[in-house]
Coordinates of C-alpha atoms and ligand atoms in Angstrom, one line a residue:
M351 CA -136.3 7.6 -8.9
N352 CA -137.9 10.7 -7.5
L353 CA -139.4 13.0 -10.0
L354 CA -140.5 16.6 -9.6
L355 CA -142.9 18.0 -12.1
L356 CA -143.5 21.8 -12.2
G357 CA -146.8 23.2 -13.4
G358 CA -150.5 22.7 -12.9
G359 CA -152.1 22.8 -16.4
G360 CA -153.5 20.2 -18.8
R361 CA -150.1 19.6 -20.2
E362 CA -148.7 18.8 -16.8
H363 CA -151.6 16.5 -15.9
A364 CA -150.9 14.6 -19.2
L365 CA -147.2 14.5 -18.4
A366 CA -147.9 13.2 -14.8
W367 CA -150.2 10.5 -16.3
K368 CA -147.4 9.4 -18.7
L369 CA -144.5 9.7 -16.2
R370 CA -146.4 7.8 -13.5
Q371 CA -146.6 4.7 -15.9
S372 CA -142.8 4.4 -15.8
P373 CA -141.4 1.5 -13.7
L374 CA -138.5 3.8 -13.0
V375 CA -140.5 6.2 -11.0
T376 CA -140.8 5.5 -7.2
S377 CA -142.2 8.9 -6.3
L378 CA -143.8 11.7 -8.2
L379 CA -144.0 15.2 -6.8
A380 CA -145.9 18.0 -8.5
A381 CA -145.8 21.7 -7.8
P382 CA -148.4 23.2 -7.7
G383 CA -150.3 20.4 -9.5
N384 CA -154.1 20.4 -9.7
P385 CA -157.0 18.3 -8.6
G386 CA -156.4 15.9 -11.5
I387 CA -152.7 15.5 -10.8
E388 CA -153.5 14.8 -7.1
A389 CA -154.5 11.3 -8.1
L390 CA -151.1 10.6 -9.6
A391 CA -148.7 12.7 -7.5
D392 CA -148.0 14.4 -4.2
C393 CA -148.9 18.0 -4.9
V394 CA -147.1 20.9 -3.1
P395 CA -148.5 24.4 -3.2
V396 CA -145.4 26.5 -4.0
D397 CA -144.7 29.4 -6.3
I398 CA -142.9 27.6 -9.2
T399 CA -141.2 30.8 -10.3
D400 CA -139.4 31.1 -6.9
A401 CA -136.1 29.5 -7.8
A402 CA -134.9 29.3 -4.2
A403 CA -138.1 27.6 -3.0
I404 CA -137.9 25.0 -5.8
V405 CA -134.3 24.2 -5.1
E406 CA -135.2 23.7 -1.4
L407 CA -138.1 21.5 -2.3
A408 CA -135.9 19.4 -4.7
R409 CA -133.3 19.0 -1.9
A410 CA -135.8 18.2 0.8
R411 CA -137.4 15.5 -1.3
K412 CA -134.2 14.1 -2.8
V413 CA -135.4 14.7 -6.3
D414 CA -133.5 12.9 -9.1
L415 CA -135.1 14.7 -12.1
V416 CA -137.1 17.9 -12.5
V417 CA -139.4 18.2 -15.4
V418 CA -140.5 21.8 -16.1
G419 CA -143.9 22.3 -17.9
P420 CA -144.6 26.0 -18.4
E421 CA -142.4 28.8 -19.7
A422 CA -142.7 31.1 -16.6
P423 CA -140.2 29.2 -14.4
L424 CA -137.9 28.7 -17.3
V425 CA -137.8 32.4 -18.1
A426 CA -137.4 33.1 -14.4
G427 CA -134.2 31.0 -14.3
V428 CA -135.5 28.1 -12.2
G429 CA -133.6 25.7 -14.6
D430 CA -130.4 27.6 -14.0
A431 CA -130.8 27.6 -10.2
L432 CA -131.6 23.9 -10.1
R433 CA -128.7 22.9 -12.3
A434 CA -126.3 25.2 -10.3
A435 CA -127.5 23.2 -7.2
G436 CA -126.6 19.9 -9.0
F437 CA -130.0 18.7 -10.1
E438 CA -130.9 17.2 -13.4
V439 CA -133.5 19.3 -15.2
F440 CA -135.6 18.8 -18.4
G441 CA -136.2 22.4 -19.3
P442 CA -133.7 25.0 -20.7
D443 CA -131.9 27.7 -18.8
A444 CA -133.3 31.3 -19.0
A445 CA -130.9 32.1 -21.8
G446 CA -132.4 29.3 -23.9
A447 CA -136.0 30.2 -22.9
R448 CA -135.4 33.6 -24.5
I449 CA -136.2 31.8 -27.8
E450 CA -139.8 31.9 -26.6
G451 CA -139.6 35.1 -24.5
S452 CA -138.3 37.3 -27.3
K453 CA -139.6 37.1 -30.9
A454 CA -136.7 39.3 -31.9
F455 CA -134.2 36.9 -30.4
A456 CA -135.9 34.0 -32.0
K457 CA -135.6 35.7 -35.4
E458 CA -132.0 36.5 -34.8
I459 CA -131.3 32.8 -34.1
M460 CA -133.2 31.7 -37.1
Q461 CA -131.5 34.2 -39.4
A462 CA -128.0 33.2 -38.1
A463 CA -128.9 29.5 -38.3
G464 CA -130.5 29.7 -41.8
V465 CA -133.8 28.4 -40.5
P466 CA -136.7 28.9 -43.0
T467 CA -139.0 31.6 -41.6
A468 CA -141.1 34.6 -42.8
R469 CA -139.2 37.7 -44.0
F470 CA -139.2 40.4 -41.3
E471 CA -138.1 43.8 -40.1
L472 CA -137.5 44.9 -36.6
F473 CA -138.4 48.3 -35.1
T474 CA -137.8 50.1 -31.8
D475 CA -139.3 53.3 -33.1
L476 CA -143.1 52.9 -33.1
E477 CA -143.8 55.6 -35.7
A478 CA -141.1 54.2 -38.0
A479 CA -142.8 50.8 -37.7
A480 CA -146.3 52.3 -38.4
K481 CA -144.9 54.2 -41.5
R482 CA -143.2 51.1 -42.9
A483 CA -146.4 49.0 -42.2
L484 CA -148.5 51.5 -44.1
A485 CA -146.2 51.0 -47.1
W486 CA -146.0 47.2 -46.7
G487 CA -149.8 46.7 -46.9
P488 CA -151.0 43.2 -45.7
V489 CA -148.4 42.3 -43.1
V490 CA -148.1 40.6 -39.7
V491 CA -147.4 42.8 -36.7
K492 CA -145.9 41.3 -33.6
A493 CA -144.9 42.6 -30.2
D494 CA -141.5 41.3 -29.2
G495 CA -142.1 39.9 -25.7
L496 CA -144.5 37.4 -24.1
A497 CA -148.1 38.8 -24.5
A498 CA -150.3 35.8 -23.7
G499 CA -151.4 35.3 -27.3
K500 CA -152.4 39.0 -27.7
G501 CA -149.2 40.1 -29.3
V502 CA -149.9 39.2 -32.9
V503 CA -152.1 40.9 -35.5
V504 CA -152.4 39.6 -39.1
A505 CA -153.3 42.9 -40.8
S506 CA -155.0 42.8 -44.2
S507 CA -154.1 46.4 -45.1
G508 CA -151.4 48.9 -44.5
E509 CA -153.9 51.1 -42.5
E510 CA -154.8 48.2 -40.2
A511 CA -151.2 47.3 -39.8
A512 CA -150.2 50.9 -38.8
Q513 CA -153.0 50.9 -36.3
A514 CA -151.8 47.5 -34.9
C515 CA -148.3 48.9 -34.5
R516 CA -149.6 51.7 -32.3
A517 CA -151.8 49.3 -30.3
L518 CA -149.1 46.7 -29.7
G519 CA -146.6 49.4 -29.0
A520 CA -148.6 50.3 -26.0
L521 CA -148.2 46.8 -24.5
P522 CA -145.4 46.2 -22.0
S523 CA -144.1 43.6 -24.5
G524 CA -144.3 46.0 -27.4
Q525 CA -141.1 48.0 -27.0
T526 CA -139.8 46.2 -30.0
I527 CA -142.1 45.6 -33.0
L528 CA -141.7 43.0 -35.7
L529 CA -143.2 43.3 -39.2
E530 CA -143.4 40.0 -40.9
E531 CA -144.5 38.7 -44.3
V532 CA -147.9 37.1 -44.4
L533 CA -147.6 33.3 -45.0
T534 CA -150.3 30.9 -45.9
G535 CA -150.9 27.2 -45.4
P536 CA -152.0 24.8 -42.7
E537 CA -150.3 25.3 -39.3
L538 CA -148.9 22.6 -37.2
S539 CA -146.7 22.0 -34.2
V540 CA -143.5 20.0 -34.1
M541 CA -141.6 19.4 -30.9
A542 CA -138.1 18.1 -30.3
L543 CA -136.9 16.7 -27.0
C544 CA -133.3 18.1 -26.8
D545 CA -130.1 17.3 -24.9
G546 CA -128.3 20.5 -25.9
E547 CA -126.9 18.9 -29.0
R548 CA -129.0 16.0 -30.1
F549 CA -132.8 15.7 -30.3
V550 CA -135.7 13.4 -31.0
L551 CA -138.9 14.4 -32.5
L552 CA -142.4 13.9 -31.2
A553 CA -145.2 13.2 -33.7
P554 CA -146.5 16.3 -35.5
S555 CA -149.7 17.7 -34.0
Q556 CA -152.2 20.4 -34.8
D557 CA -153.6 23.0 -32.4
H558 CA -156.7 25.1 -32.9
K559 CA -155.9 28.6 -31.5
R560 CA -159.1 30.6 -32.1
V561 CA -161.8 30.4 -29.5
F562 CA -164.8 29.6 -31.8
D563 CA -165.7 27.0 -34.4
G564 CA -164.5 27.7 -37.9
D565 CA -161.3 29.5 -36.6
R566 CA -163.3 32.6 -35.6
G567 CA -162.9 34.9 -32.6
P568 CA -159.8 35.9 -30.6
N569 CA -156.7 33.8 -30.2
T570 CA -156.4 31.6 -27.1
G571 CA -153.7 29.4 -25.6
G572 CA -155.3 26.5 -27.7
M573 CA -158.8 25.1 -27.8
G574 CA -158.0 21.6 -29.0
A575 CA -155.5 19.4 -30.8
Y576 CA -154.9 16.1 -32.5
A577 CA -152.0 13.9 -33.3
P578 CA -150.5 12.7 -35.5
A579 CA -151.0 15.6 -37.9
N580 CA -149.7 13.4 -40.7
F581 CA -150.5 15.7 -43.5
L582 CA -146.9 16.4 -42.8
S583 CA -145.2 13.4 -44.3
E584 CA -142.4 11.4 -42.7
A585 CA -140.0 13.0 -45.1
E586 CA -141.2 16.5 -44.3
L587 CA -141.0 15.8 -40.6
E588 CA -137.4 14.6 -41.1
R589 CA -136.7 17.8 -43.0
V590 CA -138.0 19.9 -40.1
G591 CA -135.5 18.1 -37.9
R592 CA -132.7 18.7 -40.3
E593 CA -133.6 22.3 -41.3
V594 CA -135.1 23.7 -38.2
M595 CA -134.2 21.8 -35.0
A596 CA -130.6 20.8 -35.8
P597 CA -129.4 24.3 -36.9
T598 CA -131.3 26.0 -34.1
L599 CA -129.6 23.9 -31.4
A600 CA -126.3 24.3 -33.1
E601 CA -126.7 28.1 -33.2
L602 CA -127.7 28.2 -29.5
R603 CA -124.7 26.0 -28.7
R604 CA -122.4 28.4 -30.6
R605 CA -123.7 31.1 -28.3
G606 CA -122.9 29.0 -25.2
I607 CA -126.5 27.8 -24.7
S608 CA -126.9 24.1 -24.1
F609 CA -130.7 23.7 -24.7
R610 CA -131.9 20.8 -22.6
G611 CA -135.6 20.6 -22.9
A612 CA -138.5 20.8 -25.4
L613 CA -138.0 23.0 -28.4
Y614 CA -141.4 23.7 -30.0
A615 CA -141.6 24.9 -33.5
G616 CA -144.9 26.5 -34.6
L617 CA -144.9 25.9 -38.3
M618 CA -146.8 26.9 -41.4
L619 CA -146.7 24.4 -44.2
T620 CA -146.4 26.9 -47.1
P621 CA -146.4 26.0 -50.8
A622 CA -142.6 26.6 -50.6
G623 CA -142.1 24.2 -47.6
P624 CA -142.3 24.5 -43.8
R625 CA -141.7 27.9 -42.3
V626 CA -141.2 28.6 -38.6
L627 CA -143.8 31.1 -37.1
E628 CA -142.6 30.9 -33.6
F629 CA -140.5 28.9 -31.1
N630 CA -141.5 27.9 -27.6
A631 CA -139.0 26.6 -25.0
R632 CA -141.5 24.0 -23.7
L633 CA -144.1 21.5 -24.8
G634 CA -147.4 22.7 -26.2
D635 CA -150.7 22.8 -24.4
P636 CA -153.1 21.2 -25.5
E637 CA -150.7 19.3 -27.9
T638 CA -149.0 17.5 -25.1
Q639 CA -152.3 15.9 -24.0
V640 CA -152.7 14.1 -27.3
L641 CA -149.0 13.4 -27.8
M642 CA -148.8 11.6 -24.4
M643 CA -151.8 9.5 -25.5
Q644 CA -150.0 8.5 -28.7
L645 CA -146.6 7.9 -27.2
D646 CA -145.8 4.2 -26.9
T647 CA -142.6 4.2 -24.9
D648 CA -141.4 5.2 -21.5
L649 CA -140.8 8.9 -21.4
V650 CA -138.7 9.0 -18.2
P651 CA -135.4 7.7 -19.6
V652 CA -135.7 10.0 -22.6
L653 CA -136.2 13.1 -20.5
Q654 CA -133.4 12.0 -18.1
A655 CA -131.0 11.5 -21.1
C656 CA -131.9 15.0 -22.4
A657 CA -131.3 16.5 -18.9
R658 CA -127.9 14.7 -18.8
G659 CA -126.8 15.7 -22.3
E660 CA -126.7 12.0 -23.2
L661 CA -129.6 11.4 -25.6
R662 CA -129.1 8.4 -27.9
T663 CA -132.7 7.8 -28.8
T664 CA -133.4 8.8 -32.4
S665 CA -137.1 7.9 -32.7
L666 CA -140.0 7.5 -30.3
P667 CA -142.4 4.6 -30.8
Q668 CA -146.0 5.7 -31.4
R669 CA -149.3 3.9 -31.0
S670 CA -151.2 3.4 -34.2
G671 CA -154.4 5.5 -34.7
F672 CA -155.1 9.0 -33.6
S673 CA -155.7 11.1 -30.5
V674 CA -158.0 14.1 -30.2
G675 CA -158.2 16.6 -27.3
I676 CA -161.0 19.1 -26.8
V677 CA -160.4 21.9 -24.4
L678 CA -163.4 22.8 -22.2
A679 CA -163.3 26.5 -21.3
A680 CA -164.9 28.7 -18.7
E681 CA -167.5 31.3 -19.7
G682 CA -165.8 34.5 -20.9
Y683 CA -162.5 32.8 -21.9
P684 CA -160.2 34.1 -23.3
D685 CA -161.0 37.7 -22.3
A686 CA -162.5 37.4 -18.8
P687 CA -163.1 33.8 -17.7
R688 CA -165.4 33.4 -14.8
T689 CA -164.2 31.1 -12.0
G690 CA -165.8 29.3 -9.1
D691 CA -168.4 27.3 -11.1
E692 CA -168.9 23.7 -9.9
L693 CA -168.0 20.9 -12.3
E694 CA -170.3 18.0 -13.0
V695 CA -168.2 15.1 -14.2
P696 CA -169.5 11.5 -14.7
A697 CA -168.2 9.1 -12.1
S698 CA -166.5 6.9 -14.6
L699 CA -165.0 7.7 -18.1
P700 CA -165.8 5.7 -21.2
P701 CA -163.0 3.5 -22.6
H702 CA -160.3 5.0 -24.7
T703 CA -160.7 8.4 -23.1
Q704 CA -158.7 10.5 -20.6
L705 CA -159.7 13.7 -18.9
F706 CA -156.9 16.1 -18.0
H707 CA -157.4 18.9 -15.5
A708 CA -156.1 22.5 -16.0
G709 CA -158.0 25.4 -14.4
T710 CA -159.7 23.5 -11.6
R711 CA -159.5 23.6 -7.8
R712 CA -161.0 21.8 -4.9
L713 CA -163.6 23.6 -2.8
G714 CA -164.8 21.3 0.0
A715 CA -166.1 18.1 -1.6
S716 CA -166.5 19.6 -5.0
V717 CA -164.2 20.7 -7.8
V718 CA -164.7 24.2 -9.2
T719 CA -163.3 26.2 -12.2
S720 CA -160.3 28.3 -11.4
G721 CA -159.0 29.4 -14.8
G722 CA -159.9 29.9 -18.5
R723 CA -159.0 26.5 -19.9
V724 CA -160.6 24.1 -17.4
L725 CA -160.3 20.5 -18.8
T726 CA -159.0 18.7 -21.9
A727 CA -161.3 15.9 -23.0
C728 CA -159.1 13.4 -24.9
A729 CA -159.7 10.2 -26.7
H730 CA -157.9 7.7 -28.9
G731 CA -159.3 5.9 -31.9
T732 CA -158.2 3.8 -34.8
T733 CA -159.3 6.5 -37.1
L734 CA -159.3 10.3 -36.6
A735 CA -163.1 10.2 -36.9
E736 CA -163.4 7.6 -34.2
A737 CA -161.1 9.6 -31.9
R738 CA -163.1 12.8 -32.6
A739 CA -166.4 11.1 -31.8
R740 CA -165.1 9.7 -28.5
A741 CA -163.6 13.0 -27.4
A742 CA -166.8 14.8 -28.3
A743 CA -168.9 12.4 -26.3
L744 CA -166.7 12.9 -23.3
A745 CA -166.7 16.7 -23.7
D746 CA -170.5 16.7 -23.9
S747 CA -170.9 14.6 -20.7
I748 CA -169.2 17.2 -18.6
T749 CA -170.9 20.4 -17.6
W750 CA -170.8 23.6 -15.5
R751 CA -172.4 27.0 -15.9
G752 CA -171.2 28.6 -19.1
R753 CA -168.7 25.9 -20.2
H754 CA -167.9 26.1 -23.9
Y755 CA -165.8 24.1 -26.3
R756 CA -165.2 23.8 -30.0
K757 CA -167.2 21.2 -32.0
D758 CA -164.8 21.2 -34.9
I759 CA -161.5 20.1 -33.4
A760 CA -159.7 17.9 -36.0
A761 CA -162.7 18.2 -38.3
G762 CA -161.0 20.3 -40.9
A763 CA -157.8 18.2 -40.8
P764 CA -156.2 18.0 -44.2
P765 CA -156.4 14.5 -45.7
Q766 CA -154.6 12.0 -43.5
D767 CA -153.9 9.5 -46.2
R768 CA -150.9 11.2 -47.7
P769 CA -148.0 8.9 -48.3
Ligands
AMP2093 P1 -147.2 33.4 -33.2 O1 -147.4 33.8 -31.7 O2 -146.0 34.1 -33.7 O3 -147.2 32.0 -33.4 O4 -148.5 34.0 -34.0 C1 -149.8 33.6 -33.6 C2 -150.6 33.3 -34.8 O5 -150.6 34.3 -35.7 C3 -150.1 32.0 -35.5 O6 -150.6 30.9 -35.0 C4 -150.6 32.3 -36.9 O7 -151.9 31.9 -37.1 C5 -150.5 33.8 -37.1 N1 -149.3 34.2 -37.7 C6 -148.1 34.5 -37.1 N2 -147.1 34.8 -38.0 C7 -147.7 34.7 -39.2 C8 -147.3 34.9 -40.6 N3 -146.0 35.3 -40.8 N4 -148.2 34.8 -41.6 C9 -149.5 34.4 -41.3 N5 -149.9 34.2 -40.1 C10 -149.1 34.3 -39.0
LIG2094 N1 -150.8 25.4 -28.0 C1 -149.8 26.4 -28.2 C2 -148.8 26.5 -27.2 O1 -148.7 25.7 -26.4 O2 -148.1 27.5 -27.3

């Protein structure tokens, strides 16, 4: 079959790597792709939020299945347009993608579905929000819309929270403000591949969102991940399926939304059990990079079954051991990443490792940086420590001017030996 993959980040390189291994795939097309994906797919430089252009591409290349990586095309209605034109798509319609695009909508769904989440209050009046925040004390302040990781402030006092209300209110995404109870506990990501009604869970994984070691510095898209994060037990994972994914899909369906794609729950494992911090309508980045290395089954039939609303798979075979992914970032990331620096990458990679491209582009015979998160250095090992050491060695072997990465990815992982 002919596959079209939308996106050009590390997540999409990892997906391309995995999809390409399927005997079902005769051709793989990627838009726009990246210099890493080029080795696996035919890359087409097209604006992936332009629904008409994507439909035309899918028609011209007789595409059998479209896999959408990032949220932008989903929010822009590319899934809707493709489905209307008769294509099978892994990725929800715009109505489903709102679960990521609007935190207020996500909370409304969670409340209606009885999904465990932090207590919250919604405000459209900034001053009312600031006044309430002052009274609340330590509280989380969130802007409603997509804010590229800059829309959340965990305030330790009422004064700080009130100030955050005013600051976030000035963002385009801050027309609606949420105040939320501060939760504590380790964070992890659980993703479900959904067919509108049924779902199958990927292994739990853990991202590292702050830019510097020891979880310091500003939030980023994610600086590294590992999987499986099995401090979440099998029973707890099953509970997340039952108490989070199933009721959320049912509530969306009740509203006429058949969610066919990846539903990502950002969770906090509180002393009272797992609580949802956020939903995304896509796979996580960099979580996908390590999840693809752990997955021990052909992904293509699963994504196709989701796209068709015919998912019968109830579990996905996993490799034993662990995978760790370290994001190599450009100087200045996340605030103002510098681009155009030439990458120095060893000619061959050590065994058990994979290097996924994200913010890179070709410039003549060289590859230069073109974004904040440039590469994900990934490795598999029989233990988490072995996977960490291999990923760190790979990360260290790649340089460019000003590149930086965290040295503590998966180092603070809670004990992995829980039953
Ligand atoms: P979000 O975009 O909603 O996932 O929030 C970004 C980050 O803010 C999360 O990864 C958490 O570290 C933190 N956060 C969000 N909500 C809460 C909460 N209710 N309590 C504590 N920390 C939170
Ligand atoms: N790594 C977090 C995300 O993909 O949203």
